[in-house]
Amino acid sequence: MNNRIRFDYNNLMTDRLGAYGLSPAELEGAGKLAAQASQWFYAKHGAGKMDFFDLPDTDQHLKASLKLAAKCKGKYHDLVVLGIGGSALGTIAIHSALNPASYNLDKKIRQGRPRLWVLDNVDPEKLQAVLSLLKAKRTLVNLISKSGTTAETSAQFLWIRQWLIKGTGRDWSKNMVVTTDPAGGIMRQIVSREKLASLEVPSGVGGRFSVLTPVGLFPLAAAGVDIKSLLDGANQMRKTTLNENPWRNPARLYALSQYLLYQKGCRINVMMPYSDSLYLMADWFRQLWAESLGKRVDNQNQTVETGPTPIKALGATDQHSQLQLYIEGPRDKAITFLMVEKFRNDIIIPRAYPKIADISYLGGKTFGQLLTAEARATAMALAKNGRPNCSFIIPEISPRTVGQLVFLLETATAYAGGLFDINPMDQPGVEEGKRYTYGLMGRAGFENRKAEVEKFEARNSKKYIV
Ligand code: PA5
């Protein structure tokens, strides 16, 4: 089977959508802008600001991750990842795409590999609930933080370190691997001080673009994902995204069409996989698209307050939830489907009630057929109502196709940064929130941030609370 992901954008075009669509002339007309964005992308890449683009082409991280993962097999019952945002979402998405939902529950599936827990929040109730299932001696903790300063991950570190010390004594450091910047940051200092095993997040790769570094590769390999094929798939897509002909380059075409639709008022980008396994890819993409493209200033430092809003939905479930709004509500959305052509496991719907036509028509078909029919019907209903939608068609979910999808969406996001003329690699808004948190939690040097919050909250503090 041809395992190449395809991009179907028929339902974005005027041929099917009339005035609500994009015309070939519009796409052609944006050629100059697209060429500028392309030059910008390669200039940034040349300046070491787009190092994610070279990840599939290097095997350094693959080797390091495989080596460590091999040591874990049979040794640890559980692998706990501590990290947040870009340090967690990619792993969660790919694990969910490629491993069965019952992975943690079924020893036969794991074949000696550890259960995987990605703790990407600091909700104490969840943290306690997970920890109560684990034994320190049989647990490997993988702390992931590129900056090494994120308050959530640092707090998790202090908490789990104490738990490891309690459960394993002086040997606690043997049960921890830290994935962080090669040289800078507090976590790198702690690695040296405690003599912890470590992996590297390359300096030129930002958090949300880092899933193909040891950030994602190690925990995924430890959980049995074929990371070599994942990277091969990414590399296959990398070659496609190098095509300067935008009509042959799905990443550029996707970015350009989303950009043009944004200018026409479609400011919301809904990603809607028709596959439970791919649902969390939409979660990962939501962060990638939002944090990369939502910016106050453009590359000339002019205030633009721009950025499409990503939303996630699940087919067919959300046909019975959000779809009504998408079809009849404001014309502010473009929908991106993730469609699977062949499900890895399918179920034949049993035949019964031959005389009741309203149910017997389903007998003998498969659930996969039903889901595909729902996806096609939804795409059609949207298009008929002039609602732009497009599809990434995935022949079958596999490490190779998931690698392609990840790389395609990363490249499209970076390229969209060029079209929106903003820096897709920074996150100044998030950093601002982080500084207020430091202040409130008493971190030295951030006292003025605490004072600022308190002064702000004191304003009319009782007036609007009921
Ligand atoms: O994409 C990003 O840069 C962010 O989402 C980070 O991944 C997130 O804030 C966590 O940062 P760090 O890995 O430095 O702890």
CSV table of C-alpha atoms and ligand atoms in Angstrom, one decimal:
chain,number,residue,atom,x,y,z
A,1,MET,CA,0.0,0.0,0.0
A,2,ASN,CA,1.2,3.5,-0.8
A,3,ASN,CA,1.8,5.0,2.6
A,4,ARG,CA,2.1,8.7,1.5
A,5,ILE,CA,-0.2,11.2,3.2
A,6,ARG,CA,-2.2,13.2,0.7
A,7,PHE,CA,-3.7,16.7,1.1
A,8,ASP,CA,-7.2,17.1,-0.4
A,9,TYR,CA,-8.2,20.7,-0.7
A,10,ASN,CA,-11.1,20.4,-3.1
A,11,ASN,CA,-13.5,21.7,-0.5
A,12,LEU,CA,-11.6,24.9,-0.1
A,13,MET,CA,-11.9,25.9,-3.7
A,14,THR,CA,-14.5,28.0,-5.5
A,15,ASP,CA,-15.4,25.1,-7.8
A,16,ARG,CA,-17.2,23.5,-4.9
A,17,LEU,CA,-17.7,26.4,-2.5
A,18,GLY,CA,-18.6,29.3,-4.8
A,19,ALA,CA,-17.8,32.7,-3.4
A,20,TYR,CA,-16.9,31.3,0.0
A,21,GLY,CA,-13.9,29.4,-1.4
A,22,LEU,CA,-10.5,30.2,-2.7
A,23,SER,CA,-10.1,30.5,-6.5
A,24,PRO,CA,-7.0,29.2,-8.3
A,25,ALA,CA,-6.3,32.8,-9.3
A,26,GLU,CA,-6.3,33.8,-5.6
A,27,LEU,CA,-3.8,31.0,-4.8
A,28,GLU,CA,-1.7,31.9,-7.9
A,29,GLY,CA,-1.9,35.6,-6.9
A,30,ALA,CA,-0.5,34.9,-3.5
A,31,GLY,CA,2.5,33.4,-5.3
A,32,LYS,CA,4.8,36.4,-4.5
A,33,LEU,CA,3.8,36.3,-0.9
A,34,ALA,CA,4.4,32.5,-0.8
A,35,ALA,CA,7.9,33.0,-2.4
A,36,GLN,CA,8.7,35.7,0.2
A,37,ALA,CA,7.6,33.3,3.0
A,38,SER,CA,9.7,30.6,1.5
A,39,GLN,CA,12.8,32.9,1.4
A,40,TRP,CA,12.1,33.9,5.0
A,41,PHE,CA,11.9,30.3,6.1
A,42,TYR,CA,15.2,29.3,4.5
A,43,ALA,CA,16.9,32.5,5.9
A,44,LYS,CA,15.7,31.5,9.4
A,45,HIS,CA,16.8,27.9,8.8
A,46,GLY,CA,20.2,29.1,7.7
A,47,ALA,CA,20.5,31.2,10.8
A,48,GLY,CA,19.9,28.1,13.0
A,49,LYS,CA,16.3,29.2,14.0
A,50,MET,CA,14.5,26.3,12.3
A,51,ASP,CA,16.7,23.4,13.4
A,52,PHE,CA,13.6,21.2,13.8
A,53,PHE,CA,13.7,21.0,10.0
A,54,ASP,CA,16.9,18.9,10.1
A,55,LEU,CA,15.8,16.5,12.8
A,56,PRO,CA,14.6,13.6,10.5
A,57,ASP,CA,17.9,13.8,8.7
A,58,THR,CA,20.1,13.1,11.6
A,59,ASP,CA,20.3,9.8,13.6
A,60,GLN,CA,22.1,11.2,16.7
A,61,HIS,CA,18.9,11.5,18.7
A,62,LEU,CA,17.6,8.2,17.4
A,63,LYS,CA,20.6,6.3,18.6
A,64,ALA,CA,20.7,8.0,22.0
A,65,SER,CA,17.0,7.3,22.6
A,66,LEU,CA,17.1,3.7,21.4
A,67,LYS,CA,20.2,2.9,23.5
A,68,LEU,CA,18.5,4.2,26.7
A,69,ALA,CA,15.2,2.6,25.9
A,70,ALA,CA,16.8,-0.8,25.4
A,71,LYS,CA,18.2,-0.5,28.9
A,72,CYS,CA,14.7,0.1,30.3
A,73,LYS,CA,13.0,-2.9,28.8
A,74,GLY,CA,12.3,-5.5,31.4
A,75,LYS,CA,13.9,-3.3,34.1
A,76,TYR,CA,11.2,-0.8,34.9
A,77,HIS,CA,7.5,-1.4,35.3
A,78,ASP,CA,6.6,2.2,34.8
A,79,LEU,CA,8.0,5.2,33.0
A,80,VAL,CA,6.8,8.6,34.3
A,81,VAL,CA,7.4,11.6,32.1
A,82,LEU,CA,7.4,15.0,33.9
A,83,GLY,CA,7.0,17.9,31.5
A,84,ILE,CA,4.5,20.4,30.1
A,85,GLY,CA,3.5,22.0,26.8
A,86,GLY,CA,6.0,21.1,24.1
A,87,SER,CA,7.8,18.8,26.5
A,88,ALA,CA,4.7,16.5,26.8
A,89,LEU,CA,2.0,17.0,24.1
A,90,GLY,CA,3.9,15.4,21.2
A,91,THR,CA,4.7,12.2,23.2
A,92,ILE,CA,1.1,11.9,24.4
A,93,ALA,CA,-0.2,12.4,20.8
A,94,ILE,CA,2.1,9.9,19.1
A,95,HIS,CA,1.8,7.3,21.9
A,96,SER,CA,-2.0,7.5,21.6
A,97,ALA,CA,-1.8,7.3,17.8
A,98,LEU,CA,0.5,4.3,17.7
A,99,ASN,CA,-0.1,2.3,20.8
A,100,PRO,CA,-3.4,0.7,21.7
A,101,ALA,CA,-5.6,2.5,24.1
A,102,SER,CA,-5.2,-0.5,26.5
A,103,TYR,CA,-1.4,-0.2,26.5
A,104,ASN,CA,-1.1,0.6,30.2
A,105,LEU,CA,-3.7,-2.1,31.1
A,106,ASP,CA,-2.3,-5.0,29.1
A,107,LYS,CA,1.0,-6.8,29.9
A,108,LYS,CA,0.7,-8.8,26.7
A,109,ILE,CA,0.7,-5.6,24.6
A,110,ARG,CA,3.7,-4.2,26.5
A,111,GLN,CA,5.9,-7.2,26.2
A,112,GLY,CA,8.2,-6.2,29.1
A,113,ARG,CA,8.0,-2.5,28.4
A,114,PRO,CA,7.0,0.0,31.0
A,115,ARG,CA,3.6,1.5,31.4
A,116,LEU,CA,3.8,5.2,30.3
A,117,TRP,CA,2.4,8.1,32.4
A,118,VAL,CA,2.9,11.6,31.1
A,119,LEU,CA,2.2,14.0,33.9
A,120,ASP,CA,1.8,17.3,32.1
A,121,ASN,CA,0.0,19.2,34.9
A,122,VAL,CA,0.4,20.0,38.6
A,123,ASP,CA,-3.1,19.0,39.7
A,124,PRO,CA,-2.3,17.4,43.0
A,125,GLU,CA,-5.3,15.0,42.8
A,126,LYS,CA,-4.1,13.5,39.6
A,127,LEU,CA,-0.4,13.4,40.7
A,128,GLN,CA,-1.4,11.5,43.8
A,129,ALA,CA,-3.6,9.1,42.0
A,130,VAL,CA,-0.9,8.1,39.5
A,131,LEU,CA,1.8,7.8,42.1
A,132,SER,CA,-0.3,5.6,44.3
A,133,LEU,CA,-0.1,3.0,41.5
A,134,LEU,CA,3.7,3.0,41.3
A,135,LYS,CA,6.6,1.5,43.1
A,136,ALA,CA,9.7,3.7,43.2
A,137,LYS,CA,12.2,0.9,42.7
A,138,ARG,CA,10.5,-0.2,39.5
A,139,THR,CA,9.9,3.3,38.1
A,140,LEU,CA,12.0,5.4,35.8
A,141,VAL,CA,11.3,9.1,35.8
A,142,ASN,CA,12.0,11.1,32.7
A,143,LEU,CA,12.0,14.8,33.5
A,144,ILE,CA,11.8,16.9,30.4
A,145,SER,CA,12.4,20.7,30.3
A,146,LYS,CA,14.2,22.5,27.7
A,147,SER,CA,14.7,25.7,29.7
A,148,GLY,CA,15.0,23.9,33.0
A,149,THR,CA,13.1,26.6,34.7
A,150,THR,CA,9.4,25.8,34.2
A,151,ALA,CA,7.7,26.0,37.6
A,152,GLU,CA,5.4,23.1,37.0
A,153,THR,CA,8.1,20.7,36.0
A,154,SER,CA,10.5,21.9,38.8
A,155,ALA,CA,7.8,21.4,41.4
A,156,GLN,CA,7.1,17.9,40.0
A,157,PHE,CA,10.9,17.2,40.2
A,158,LEU,CA,11.1,18.1,43.8
A,159,TRP,CA,8.1,16.0,44.6
A,160,ILE,CA,9.1,12.9,42.8
A,161,ARG,CA,12.7,13.2,43.9
A,162,GLN,CA,11.5,13.0,47.5
A,163,TRP,CA,9.3,10.0,46.6
A,164,LEU,CA,12.3,8.2,44.9
A,165,ILE,CA,14.6,8.9,47.9
A,166,LYS,CA,11.9,7.5,50.2
A,167,GLY,CA,11.5,4.4,48.0
A,168,THR,CA,15.1,3.7,46.9
A,169,GLY,CA,17.4,5.5,49.3
A,170,ARG,CA,20.7,6.9,48.0
A,171,ASP,CA,20.3,5.2,44.7
A,172,TRP,CA,17.4,7.5,43.7
A,173,SER,CA,19.3,9.2,41.0
A,174,LYS,CA,19.6,5.9,39.0
A,175,ASN,CA,15.8,6.1,38.5
A,176,MET,CA,15.9,9.4,36.8
A,177,VAL,CA,16.7,10.6,33.3
A,178,VAL,CA,16.7,14.3,32.5
A,179,THR,CA,16.1,15.6,29.0
A,180,THR,CA,17.1,19.3,28.8
A,181,ASP,CA,19.3,21.8,27.0
A,182,PRO,CA,22.8,20.5,26.3
A,183,ALA,CA,24.6,23.2,28.2
A,184,GLY,CA,22.3,25.8,29.8
A,185,GLY,CA,19.6,25.9,32.5
A,186,ILE,CA,19.2,24.8,36.1
A,187,MET,CA,18.3,21.2,35.1
A,188,ARG,CA,21.7,20.8,33.4
A,189,GLN,CA,23.3,21.9,36.7
A,190,ILE,CA,21.3,19.4,38.7
A,191,VAL,CA,22.2,16.7,36.2
A,192,SER,CA,25.9,17.4,36.9
A,193,ARG,CA,25.5,17.7,40.6
A,194,GLU,CA,23.4,14.5,41.1
A,195,LYS,CA,25.2,12.6,38.3
A,196,LEU,CA,21.9,11.9,36.6
A,197,ALA,CA,21.6,10.2,33.2
A,198,SER,CA,20.6,12.8,30.6
A,199,LEU,CA,19.5,13.4,27.0
A,200,GLU,CA,19.7,16.5,25.0
A,201,VAL,CA,17.1,18.9,23.5
A,202,PRO,CA,19.1,20.6,20.8
A,203,SER,CA,19.5,24.3,21.5
A,204,GLY,CA,18.0,25.4,18.1
A,205,VAL,CA,14.8,23.4,18.5
A,206,GLY,CA,11.9,25.0,20.4
A,207,GLY,CA,9.7,23.0,22.8
A,208,ARG,CA,6.7,22.6,20.6
A,209,PHE,CA,8.8,21.5,17.6
A,210,SER,CA,10.8,19.0,19.7
A,211,VAL,CA,8.9,15.8,19.6
A,212,LEU,CA,11.4,14.3,17.1
A,213,THR,CA,14.3,14.9,19.5
A,214,PRO,CA,14.8,12.8,22.7
A,215,VAL,CA,11.9,14.8,24.2
A,216,GLY,CA,9.6,12.5,22.3
A,217,LEU,CA,11.9,9.8,20.9
A,218,PHE,CA,13.0,8.4,24.2
A,219,PRO,CA,9.7,7.9,26.0
A,220,LEU,CA,8.1,6.7,22.8
A,221,ALA,CA,10.9,4.2,22.1
A,222,ALA,CA,10.6,3.0,25.7
A,223,ALA,CA,6.9,2.4,25.1
A,224,GLY,CA,7.7,0.3,22.0
A,225,VAL,CA,7.0,2.9,19.3
A,226,ASP,CA,9.1,2.2,16.2
A,227,ILE,CA,10.9,5.6,16.3
A,228,LYS,CA,13.1,4.7,13.3
A,229,SER,CA,10.1,4.4,11.1
A,230,LEU,CA,8.6,7.5,12.7
A,231,LEU,CA,11.7,9.5,11.6
A,232,ASP,CA,11.8,7.8,8.2
A,233,GLY,CA,8.3,9.0,7.7
A,234,ALA,CA,9.3,12.5,8.8
A,235,ASN,CA,12.2,12.4,6.4
A,236,GLN,CA,10.0,11.3,3.5
A,237,MET,CA,7.8,14.3,4.2
A,238,ARG,CA,10.8,16.5,4.6
A,239,LYS,CA,11.8,15.8,1.0
A,240,THR,CA,8.3,16.6,-0.1
A,241,THR,CA,8.3,19.9,1.8
A,242,LEU,CA,11.5,20.9,0.0
A,243,ASN,CA,9.6,21.1,-3.2
A,244,GLU,CA,9.6,24.7,-4.3
A,245,ASN,CA,6.5,24.1,-6.4
A,246,PRO,CA,3.8,25.0,-3.9
A,247,TRP,CA,1.3,22.8,-5.8
A,248,ARG,CA,3.4,19.8,-5.0
A,249,ASN,CA,4.1,20.8,-1.4
A,250,PRO,CA,1.3,20.0,1.0
A,251,ALA,CA,2.9,21.9,3.9
A,252,ARG,CA,3.1,25.1,2.0
A,253,LEU,CA,-0.3,24.6,0.4
A,254,TYR,CA,-1.8,24.0,3.8
A,255,ALA,CA,-0.2,27.1,5.3
A,256,LEU,CA,-1.0,29.3,2.3
A,257,SER,CA,-4.7,28.2,2.1
A,258,GLN,CA,-5.2,28.7,5.9
A,259,TYR,CA,-3.5,32.1,5.7
A,260,LEU,CA,-5.7,33.2,2.8
A,261,LEU,CA,-8.8,31.9,4.6
A,262,TYR,CA,-7.8,33.8,7.7
A,263,GLN,CA,-7.7,37.0,5.6
A,264,LYS,CA,-11.3,36.2,4.4
A,265,GLY,CA,-12.6,36.0,8.0
A,266,CYS,CA,-12.0,32.3,8.8
A,267,ARG,CA,-10.1,33.0,11.9
A,268,ILE,CA,-10.8,29.6,13.6
A,269,ASN,CA,-9.0,26.5,12.5
A,270,VAL,CA,-10.8,23.3,13.6
A,271,MET,CA,-8.8,20.1,13.4
A,272,MET,CA,-11.2,17.1,13.3
A,273,PRO,CA,-9.7,13.6,13.1
A,274,TYR,CA,-12.0,10.8,12.2
A,275,SER,CA,-10.1,8.4,14.4
A,276,ASP,CA,-9.9,8.2,18.2
A,277,SER,CA,-6.2,7.3,18.0
A,278,LEU,CA,-5.5,10.6,16.2
A,279,TYR,CA,-7.6,12.8,18.5
A,280,LEU,CA,-4.6,13.9,20.6
A,281,MET,CA,-2.7,14.8,17.4
A,282,ALA,CA,-5.3,17.7,17.3
A,283,ASP,CA,-4.4,18.5,20.8
A,284,TRP,CA,-0.7,18.7,19.9
A,285,PHE,CA,-1.4,20.7,16.8
A,286,ARG,CA,-3.6,23.1,18.8
A,287,GLN,CA,-0.5,24.1,20.9
A,288,LEU,CA,1.8,24.2,17.9
A,289,TRP,CA,-0.5,26.4,15.8
A,290,ALA,CA,-1.7,28.7,18.7
A,291,GLU,CA,1.6,29.3,20.5
A,292,SER,CA,3.5,29.7,17.2
A,293,LEU,CA,1.1,32.0,15.4
A,294,GLY,CA,-0.7,34.0,18.1
A,295,LYS,CA,1.5,37.1,18.3
A,296,ARG,CA,1.1,40.7,19.3
A,297,VAL,CA,3.8,42.1,17.1
A,298,ASP,CA,5.1,41.3,13.6
A,299,ASN,CA,8.7,40.9,12.5
A,300,GLN,CA,8.9,44.8,12.2
A,301,ASN,CA,7.8,45.1,15.8
A,302,GLN,CA,4.5,46.6,14.7
A,303,THR,CA,1.4,45.7,16.8
A,304,VAL,CA,-0.7,43.2,14.8
A,305,GLU,CA,-2.4,41.0,17.4
A,306,THR,CA,-2.8,38.2,14.9
A,307,GLY,CA,-3.2,34.5,14.8
A,308,PRO,CA,-5.8,31.9,13.9
A,309,THR,CA,-7.5,30.1,16.8
A,310,PRO,CA,-7.1,26.3,16.7
A,311,ILE,CA,-10.0,24.1,18.0
A,312,LYS,CA,-10.1,20.4,18.2
A,313,ALA,CA,-13.0,18.2,17.5
A,314,LEU,CA,-13.5,14.4,17.0
A,315,GLY,CA,-15.4,12.7,14.2
A,316,ALA,CA,-18.0,11.2,14.5
A,317,THR,CA,-18.5,12.2,18.2
A,318,ASP,CA,-18.5,15.9,17.6
A,319,GLN,CA,-21.0,15.7,14.7
A,320,HIS,CA,-23.4,15.4,17.6
A,321,SER,CA,-21.9,18.3,19.4
A,322,GLN,CA,-20.1,21.1,17.6
A,323,LEU,CA,-20.9,20.4,14.0
A,324,GLN,CA,-24.3,22.2,14.0
A,325,LEU,CA,-22.3,25.4,14.8
A,326,TYR,CA,-19.8,24.7,12.1
A,327,ILE,CA,-22.5,24.2,9.4
A,328,GLU,CA,-24.9,27.0,10.3
A,329,GLY,CA,-23.1,29.3,12.7
A,330,PRO,CA,-20.7,32.2,11.9
A,331,ARG,CA,-18.6,31.8,8.8
A,332,ASP,CA,-15.4,32.1,10.8
A,333,LYS,CA,-14.1,28.5,10.6
A,334,ALA,CA,-12.0,26.4,8.3
A,335,ILE,CA,-12.1,22.7,9.1
A,336,THR,CA,-9.1,20.3,8.7
A,337,PHE,CA,-10.1,16.6,8.7
A,338,LEU,CA,-7.7,13.8,9.4
A,339,MET,CA,-9.1,10.9,7.5
A,340,VAL,CA,-7.9,7.3,7.8
A,341,GLU,CA,-8.4,5.1,4.7
A,342,LYS,CA,-7.8,1.7,6.3
A,343,PHE,CA,-8.2,1.0,10.0
A,344,ARG,CA,-5.7,-1.3,11.6
A,345,ASN,CA,-8.5,-3.3,13.1
A,346,ASP,CA,-12.0,-3.2,11.9
A,347,ILE,CA,-15.2,-4.7,13.0
A,348,ILE,CA,-18.0,-6.1,10.9
A,349,ILE,CA,-21.4,-5.0,12.0
A,350,PRO,CA,-23.5,-8.1,12.5
A,351,ARG,CA,-26.6,-8.7,10.3
A,352,ALA,CA,-29.9,-8.8,12.2
A,353,TYR,CA,-33.5,-7.7,11.9
A,354,PRO,CA,-33.7,-8.3,8.1
A,355,LYS,CA,-37.3,-7.0,8.0
A,356,ILE,CA,-36.5,-3.7,9.8
A,357,ALA,CA,-34.9,-1.7,6.9
A,358,ASP,CA,-34.0,1.2,9.2
A,359,ILE,CA,-31.4,-0.9,11.1
A,360,SER,CA,-30.7,-3.9,8.8
A,361,TYR,CA,-28.9,-1.6,6.2
A,362,LEU,CA,-25.9,-1.5,8.6
A,363,GLY,CA,-25.4,-5.3,8.8
A,364,GLY,CA,-22.4,-6.6,6.9
A,365,LYS,CA,-20.7,-3.2,6.7
A,366,THR,CA,-17.7,-2.3,8.9
A,367,PHE,CA,-17.4,0.3,11.6
A,368,GLY,CA,-14.5,1.7,9.5
A,369,GLN,CA,-16.9,2.1,6.6
A,370,LEU,CA,-19.4,3.8,8.8
A,371,LEU,CA,-16.8,6.3,10.1
A,372,THR,CA,-15.5,7.0,6.6
A,373,ALA,CA,-19.1,7.5,5.3
A,374,GLU,CA,-19.7,10.0,8.2
A,375,ALA,CA,-16.5,11.9,7.4
A,376,ARG,CA,-17.4,12.1,3.7
A,377,ALA,CA,-21.0,13.2,4.5
A,378,THR,CA,-19.7,15.8,6.9
A,379,ALA,CA,-17.2,17.2,4.5
A,380,MET,CA,-19.9,17.4,1.8
A,381,ALA,CA,-22.5,19.0,4.2
A,382,LEU,CA,-20.0,21.6,5.2
A,383,ALA,CA,-18.9,22.3,1.6
A,384,LYS,CA,-22.5,22.5,0.4
A,385,ASN,CA,-23.1,25.2,3.0
A,386,GLY,CA,-20.1,27.1,1.8
A,387,ARG,CA,-17.9,26.1,4.8
A,388,PRO,CA,-14.3,25.6,3.7
A,389,ASN,CA,-12.8,22.2,4.7
A,390,CYS,CA,-9.8,20.2,3.7
A,391,SER,CA,-8.5,16.7,4.6
A,392,PHE,CA,-5.2,15.0,5.3
A,393,ILE,CA,-5.8,11.5,4.0
A,394,ILE,CA,-3.8,8.9,5.9
A,395,PRO,CA,-3.6,5.6,4.2
A,396,GLU,CA,-3.2,3.7,7.5
A,397,ILE,CA,-2.0,4.9,10.9
A,398,SER,CA,1.6,3.7,11.3
A,399,PRO,CA,4.9,5.1,12.6
A,400,ARG,CA,5.7,6.2,9.0
A,401,THR,CA,2.4,8.0,8.3
A,402,VAL,CA,2.4,9.6,11.8
A,403,GLY,CA,6.0,10.8,11.2
A,404,GLN,CA,4.9,12.4,7.9
A,405,LEU,CA,1.9,14.1,9.6
A,406,VAL,CA,4.0,15.5,12.4
A,407,PHE,CA,6.6,16.9,10.1
A,408,LEU,CA,4.1,18.2,7.6
A,409,LEU,CA,2.2,20.1,10.4
A,410,GLU,CA,5.4,21.5,11.9
A,411,THR,CA,6.7,22.7,8.6
A,412,ALA,CA,3.3,24.2,7.7
A,413,THR,CA,3.3,26.0,11.1
A,414,ALA,CA,6.8,27.5,10.6
A,415,TYR,CA,5.9,28.5,7.1
A,416,ALA,CA,2.6,30.1,8.2
A,417,GLY,CA,4.8,32.2,10.5
A,418,GLY,CA,6.4,33.6,7.4
A,419,LEU,CA,3.1,34.3,5.8
A,420,PHE,CA,1.7,36.0,8.9
A,421,ASP,CA,5.1,37.8,9.2
A,422,ILE,CA,5.6,36.9,12.8
A,423,ASN,CA,8.1,34.9,14.7
A,424,PRO,CA,6.6,31.4,15.1
A,425,MET,CA,9.4,30.3,17.4
A,426,ASP,CA,9.0,32.5,20.4
A,427,GLN,CA,6.2,32.7,23.0
A,428,PRO,CA,6.5,36.0,24.8
A,429,GLY,CA,3.0,35.9,26.2
A,430,VAL,CA,3.6,32.5,27.9
A,431,GLU,CA,6.8,33.8,29.3
A,432,GLU,CA,5.0,36.7,30.8
A,433,GLY,CA,2.6,34.4,32.7
A,434,LYS,CA,5.6,32.3,33.8
A,435,ARG,CA,7.2,35.4,35.4
A,436,TYR,CA,4.1,36.2,37.4
A,437,THR,CA,3.9,32.7,38.7
A,438,TYR,CA,7.5,32.9,39.8
A,439,GLY,CA,6.7,36.0,41.7
A,440,LEU,CA,3.6,34.6,43.4
A,441,MET,CA,5.6,31.5,44.4
A,442,GLY,CA,8.4,33.5,45.9
A,443,ARG,CA,11.2,33.0,43.4
A,444,ALA,CA,14.0,35.5,44.2
A,445,GLY,CA,14.3,38.2,41.6
A,446,PHE,CA,10.6,38.2,40.8
A,447,GLU,CA,9.3,40.1,43.9
A,448,ASN,CA,8.1,43.0,41.8
A,449,ARG,CA,5.9,40.6,39.7
A,450,LYS,CA,4.2,39.5,42.9
A,451,ALA,CA,3.6,43.0,44.0
A,452,GLU,CA,2.2,43.8,40.6
A,453,VAL,CA,-0.3,41.0,40.7
A,454,GLU,CA,-1.4,41.8,44.3
A,455,LYS,CA,-1.9,45.5,43.4
A,456,PHE,CA,-3.9,44.5,40.3
A,457,GLU,CA,-6.1,42.1,42.2
A,458,ALA,CA,-6.7,44.6,45.0
A,459,ARG,CA,-8.5,46.9,42.5
A,460,ASN,CA,-12.3,46.6,43.3
A,461,SER,CA,-11.6,43.1,44.5
A,462,LYS,CA,-15.1,42.7,46.1
A,463,LYS,CA,-17.1,44.6,43.5
A,464,TYR,CA,-17.8,42.0,40.9
A,465,ILE,CA,-18.0,38.8,42.9
A,466,VAL,CA,-21.4,37.4,43.7
B,1,PA5,O1,6.6,25.2,23.0
B,1,PA5,C1,7.1,25.7,24.0
B,1,PA5,O2,8.2,26.3,23.9
B,1,PA5,C2,6.5,25.6,25.3
B,1,PA5,O3,5.2,25.0,25.3
B,1,PA5,C3,7.4,24.8,26.3
B,1,PA5,O4,7.5,23.5,25.7
B,1,PA5,C4,6.8,24.7,27.7
B,1,PA5,O5,6.5,26.0,28.2
B,1,PA5,C5,7.7,23.9,28.6
B,1,PA5,O6,9.0,24.5,28.6
B,1,PA5,P1,10.2,23.7,29.1
B,1,PA5,O7,10.4,22.5,28.2
B,1,PA5,O8,11.3,24.7,29.0
B,1,PA5,O9,10.0,23.3,30.5
